[in-house]
Amino acid sequence: IAAIILVVIGRDFIKKHATLCYLLTTLLSIALVAGSFSGIIWTLPPWFTTTILPILIKSTFATSIFVIVMYTGAFKNGSKFIKFLMPIRGELSIIASILTLAHNISFGRNHFVNLFTAPETMSSNMKAAAGVSIILIAIMIPLFITSFPMIRKKMKAKTWKSLQRTAYLFYALIYVHVMLIMVPVALSKNTTYIINVAVYSIVFITYAVMRIKKYLTKKSSAKLRQA
């Protein structure tokens, strides 16, 4: 809901003042990382640490922005959604990536370190989740860098498009990463996690169906034109 409100209300501002938005997002991310490492962030008022902080530091908000980005590519070409979202799709990707890096740094100092130095202290699902997270970072960083117009202009169109197709794998692995963390807890009959698993599944599976349908429709139309 927060991500949708941000896009609906801030669409024009994000497009006109993209650099400012990147700067503000970076400052927020630095504050999250510094506060996490120092522990200060957890001493803030309860209303913040129990509501706003988890959404930011656990990458929930960043993931929500990525969801909007990925659904933009699944909507029908020429639709109102495409026309409204496509102009800021790159900017949203950059903002989400910056916030995601803050999440990875904050949690990686424990999970990534343990994965390589003391894997026996981690459960199987958390080791797998950490491994998937490393792959996600490796995919996200090139996508993040090439989302900047100045970088994109220096690349061949074919090369850029080929690289951008790795975003599909990125989206799929986000779902895998989330499920590895949440499903074991959901199986213990934790109601919150059961709802989380259901909602994430609906969001990502619906996207997959829409995107595959769009691809097949486009492919079918191309064959008809050739005929």
CSV table of C-alpha atoms in Angstrom, one decimal:
chain,number,residue,atom,x,y,z
A,1,ILE,CA,0.0,0.0,0.0
A,2,ALA,CA,2.8,2.4,0.9
A,3,ALA,CA,4.6,1.7,-2.3
A,4,ILE,CA,1.5,2.2,-4.4
A,5,ILE,CA,0.8,5.5,-2.6
A,6,LEU,CA,4.4,6.6,-3.3
A,7,VAL,CA,4.1,5.9,-7.0
A,8,VAL,CA,0.7,7.4,-7.5
A,9,ILE,CA,1.4,10.6,-5.5
A,10,GLY,CA,5.1,10.9,-6.3
A,11,ARG,CA,5.3,9.8,-9.9
A,12,ASP,CA,5.9,13.2,-11.5
A,13,PHE,CA,8.3,14.3,-8.7
A,14,ILE,CA,10.3,11.1,-9.0
A,15,LYS,CA,10.6,11.6,-12.8
A,16,LYS,CA,11.6,15.3,-12.5
A,17,HIS,CA,13.9,15.0,-9.5
A,18,ALA,CA,15.3,11.5,-9.9
A,19,THR,CA,18.8,12.4,-8.6
A,20,LEU,CA,17.3,13.9,-5.5
A,21,CYS,CA,15.3,10.8,-4.9
A,22,TYR,CA,18.4,8.6,-5.3
A,23,LEU,CA,20.3,10.9,-2.8
A,24,LEU,CA,17.5,10.7,-0.2
A,25,THR,CA,17.2,7.0,-0.6
A,26,THR,CA,21.0,6.6,-0.2
A,27,LEU,CA,21.0,8.7,3.0
A,28,LEU,CA,18.1,6.7,4.4
A,29,SER,CA,20.0,3.4,3.6
A,30,ILE,CA,23.2,4.7,5.2
A,31,ALA,CA,21.2,5.7,8.3
A,32,LEU,CA,19.6,2.2,8.4
A,33,VAL,CA,23.0,0.4,8.1
A,34,ALA,CA,24.8,2.7,10.6
A,35,GLY,CA,21.9,2.4,13.0
A,36,SER,CA,21.8,-1.3,12.6
A,37,PHE,CA,25.6,-1.8,13.1
A,38,SER,CA,25.7,0.6,16.2
A,39,GLY,CA,22.4,-0.8,17.6
A,40,ILE,CA,21.0,2.7,18.1
A,41,ILE,CA,18.2,2.0,15.7
A,42,TRP,CA,16.7,-0.6,18.0
A,43,THR,CA,16.5,2.0,20.9
A,44,LEU,CA,14.1,4.3,19.0
A,45,PRO,CA,10.5,4.6,20.1
A,46,PRO,CA,8.4,1.3,19.9
A,47,TRP,CA,6.0,2.8,17.3
A,48,PHE,CA,8.9,3.1,14.9
A,49,THR,CA,10.8,-0.2,15.7
A,50,THR,CA,7.6,-2.3,15.4
A,51,THR,CA,6.0,-0.8,12.4
A,52,ILE,CA,8.2,1.4,10.1
A,53,LEU,CA,11.6,-0.1,10.8
A,54,PRO,CA,10.8,-3.7,9.9
A,55,ILE,CA,9.3,-2.7,6.6
A,56,LEU,CA,12.5,-0.8,5.7
A,57,ILE,CA,15.3,-2.9,7.1
A,58,LYS,CA,13.8,-6.3,6.1
A,59,SER,CA,13.5,-5.0,2.5
A,60,THR,CA,9.7,-5.4,2.5
A,61,PHE,CA,9.2,-1.9,1.1
A,62,ALA,CA,12.0,-2.4,-1.5
A,63,THR,CA,10.4,-5.6,-2.6
A,64,SER,CA,7.1,-3.9,-2.9
A,65,ILE,CA,8.6,-1.4,-5.3
A,66,PHE,CA,10.2,-4.2,-7.3
A,67,VAL,CA,6.8,-5.8,-7.5
A,68,ILE,CA,5.4,-2.6,-9.1
A,69,VAL,CA,8.4,-2.6,-11.5
A,70,MET,CA,7.9,-6.2,-12.5
A,71,TYR,CA,4.1,-5.9,-12.9
A,72,THR,CA,4.7,-2.9,-15.2
A,73,GLY,CA,6.2,-5.3,-17.7
A,74,ALA,CA,3.3,-7.7,-17.4
A,75,PHE,CA,0.5,-5.3,-18.2
A,76,LYS,CA,-0.8,-5.1,-21.8
A,77,ASN,CA,1.2,-2.7,-24.0
A,78,GLY,CA,-0.7,0.5,-24.5
A,79,SER,CA,-2.7,0.1,-21.3
A,80,LYS,CA,-3.2,2.9,-18.8
A,81,PHE,CA,-1.0,1.1,-16.3
A,82,ILE,CA,1.9,0.9,-18.8
A,83,LYS,CA,1.6,4.5,-19.8
A,84,PHE,CA,1.5,5.6,-16.1
A,85,LEU,CA,4.3,3.4,-14.8
A,86,MET,CA,6.8,2.9,-17.6
A,87,PRO,CA,8.2,6.5,-17.5
A,88,ILE,CA,9.5,5.9,-13.9
A,89,ARG,CA,10.2,2.1,-14.1
A,90,GLY,CA,14.0,2.7,-14.2
A,91,GLU,CA,13.9,5.2,-11.4
A,92,LEU,CA,11.9,2.8,-9.2
A,93,SER,CA,14.3,0.0,-9.9
A,94,ILE,CA,17.2,2.2,-8.8
A,95,ILE,CA,15.4,3.3,-5.6
A,96,ALA,CA,14.5,-0.3,-4.7
A,97,SER,CA,18.0,-1.5,-5.4
A,98,ILE,CA,19.6,1.1,-3.0
A,99,LEU,CA,17.1,0.1,-0.2
A,100,THR,CA,17.8,-3.6,-0.9
A,101,LEU,CA,21.6,-3.1,-0.5
A,102,ALA,CA,20.9,-1.6,2.9
A,103,HIS,CA,19.0,-4.7,3.9
A,104,ASN,CA,21.8,-7.0,2.6
A,105,ILE,CA,24.5,-5.1,4.4
A,106,SER,CA,22.5,-5.0,7.7
A,107,PHE,CA,21.6,-8.7,7.7
A,108,GLY,CA,24.6,-9.9,5.8
A,109,ARG,CA,27.1,-9.0,8.5
A,110,ASN,CA,25.6,-12.0,10.4
A,111,HIS,CA,24.1,-14.3,7.8
A,112,PHE,CA,26.8,-14.0,5.1
A,113,VAL,CA,29.6,-14.2,7.7
A,114,ASN,CA,28.1,-17.3,9.3
A,115,LEU,CA,27.5,-18.9,5.9
A,116,PHE,CA,31.2,-18.9,5.2
A,117,THR,CA,32.7,-19.1,8.6
A,118,ALA,CA,30.3,-21.1,10.8
A,119,PRO,CA,27.6,-22.7,8.5
A,120,GLU,CA,26.9,-25.3,11.2
A,121,THR,CA,25.3,-22.6,13.3
A,122,MET,CA,22.6,-21.9,10.6
A,123,SER,CA,19.5,-23.9,9.8
A,124,SER,CA,19.4,-25.5,6.4
A,125,ASN,CA,16.7,-23.1,5.1
A,126,MET,CA,18.7,-20.0,6.3
A,127,LYS,CA,21.9,-21.3,4.6
A,128,ALA,CA,19.9,-21.7,1.4
A,129,ALA,CA,18.3,-18.3,1.8
A,130,ALA,CA,21.7,-16.7,2.3
A,131,GLY,CA,23.0,-18.5,-0.7
A,132,VAL,CA,20.1,-17.3,-2.8
A,133,SER,CA,20.6,-13.8,-1.5
A,134,ILE,CA,24.2,-13.7,-2.8
A,135,ILE,CA,23.0,-14.7,-6.2
A,136,LEU,CA,20.3,-12.0,-6.0
A,137,ILE,CA,22.9,-9.4,-5.3
A,138,ALA,CA,25.1,-10.6,-8.2
A,139,ILE,CA,22.1,-10.2,-10.5
A,140,MET,CA,20.8,-7.0,-9.1
A,141,ILE,CA,24.0,-4.9,-9.2
A,142,PRO,CA,24.4,-5.1,-13.0
A,143,LEU,CA,20.7,-4.3,-13.4
A,144,PHE,CA,21.0,-1.4,-10.9
A,145,ILE,CA,24.0,0.1,-12.7
A,146,THR,CA,22.6,-0.2,-16.2
A,147,SER,CA,19.3,1.4,-15.1
A,148,PHE,CA,21.0,4.8,-15.1
A,149,PRO,CA,20.4,6.5,-18.4
A,150,MET,CA,24.0,7.6,-18.7
A,151,ILE,CA,25.2,4.0,-18.5
A,152,ARG,CA,22.4,2.7,-20.7
A,153,LYS,CA,23.3,5.1,-23.5
A,154,LYS,CA,26.8,3.7,-23.7
A,155,MET,CA,25.6,0.2,-24.2
A,156,LYS,CA,24.5,-1.5,-27.3
A,157,ALA,CA,20.7,-1.9,-27.3
A,158,LYS,CA,20.9,-5.7,-27.8
A,159,THR,CA,23.4,-6.1,-25.0
A,160,TRP,CA,21.3,-4.0,-22.6
A,161,LYS,CA,18.1,-5.9,-23.4
A,162,SER,CA,19.9,-9.3,-22.9
A,163,LEU,CA,21.1,-8.1,-19.5
A,164,GLN,CA,17.6,-6.8,-18.5
A,165,ARG,CA,16.2,-10.3,-19.2
A,166,THR,CA,18.0,-11.5,-16.1
A,167,ALA,CA,15.4,-9.5,-14.1
A,168,TYR,CA,13.0,-12.4,-14.6
A,169,LEU,CA,15.4,-14.7,-12.8
A,170,PHE,CA,15.9,-12.0,-10.2
A,171,TYR,CA,12.1,-11.8,-9.5
A,172,ALA,CA,11.8,-15.6,-9.3
A,173,LEU,CA,14.7,-15.8,-6.8
A,174,ILE,CA,13.1,-13.1,-4.6
A,175,TYR,CA,10.1,-15.4,-4.2
A,176,VAL,CA,12.4,-18.4,-3.5
A,177,HIS,CA,14.4,-16.4,-1.0
A,178,VAL,CA,11.2,-15.3,0.9
A,179,MET,CA,9.7,-18.7,0.9
A,180,LEU,CA,12.9,-20.3,2.3
A,181,ILE,CA,12.7,-17.9,5.2
A,182,MET,CA,8.9,-17.9,5.8
A,183,VAL,CA,7.6,-21.4,4.9
A,184,PRO,CA,9.4,-23.2,7.9
A,185,VAL,CA,7.8,-20.7,10.3
A,186,ALA,CA,4.5,-21.0,8.6
A,187,LEU,CA,4.6,-24.8,9.0
A,188,SER,CA,4.8,-24.2,12.7
A,189,LYS,CA,1.2,-22.8,12.4
A,190,ASN,CA,2.3,-19.2,12.9
A,191,THR,CA,-0.7,-17.3,11.5
A,192,THR,CA,1.3,-14.2,10.5
A,193,TYR,CA,3.7,-16.2,8.4
A,194,ILE,CA,0.9,-18.3,6.9
A,195,ILE,CA,-0.7,-15.1,5.6
A,196,ASN,CA,2.7,-13.8,4.4
A,197,VAL,CA,3.3,-17.0,2.4
A,198,ALA,CA,-0.2,-16.8,0.9
A,199,VAL,CA,0.1,-13.1,-0.1
A,200,TYR,CA,3.6,-13.5,-1.6
A,201,SER,CA,2.5,-16.5,-3.5
A,202,ILE,CA,-0.5,-14.8,-4.9
A,203,VAL,CA,1.5,-11.7,-5.9
A,204,PHE,CA,4.4,-13.6,-7.6
A,205,ILE,CA,2.4,-16.5,-9.2
A,206,THR,CA,-0.1,-14.0,-10.6
A,207,TYR,CA,2.8,-12.0,-12.1
A,208,ALA,CA,4.2,-15.2,-13.6
A,209,VAL,CA,0.9,-16.1,-15.2
A,210,MET,CA,0.4,-12.6,-16.6
A,211,ARG,CA,3.9,-12.3,-18.0
A,212,ILE,CA,3.8,-15.8,-19.6
A,213,LYS,CA,0.4,-14.9,-21.1
A,214,LYS,CA,1.8,-11.6,-22.5
A,215,TYR,CA,4.8,-13.4,-24.0
A,216,LEU,CA,2.6,-16.1,-25.7
A,217,THR,CA,0.2,-13.5,-27.0
A,218,LYS,CA,3.1,-11.5,-28.5
A,219,LYS,CA,4.6,-14.6,-30.0
A,220,SER,CA,1.3,-15.6,-31.5
A,221,SER,CA,0.8,-12.1,-33.0
A,222,ALA,CA,4.3,-12.2,-34.5
A,223,LYS,CA,3.5,-15.5,-36.3
A,224,LEU,CA,0.3,-14.1,-37.6
A,225,ARG,CA,2.1,-11.1,-39.0
A,226,GLN,CA,4.7,-13.3,-40.7
A,227,ALA,CA,1.9,-15.4,-42.2
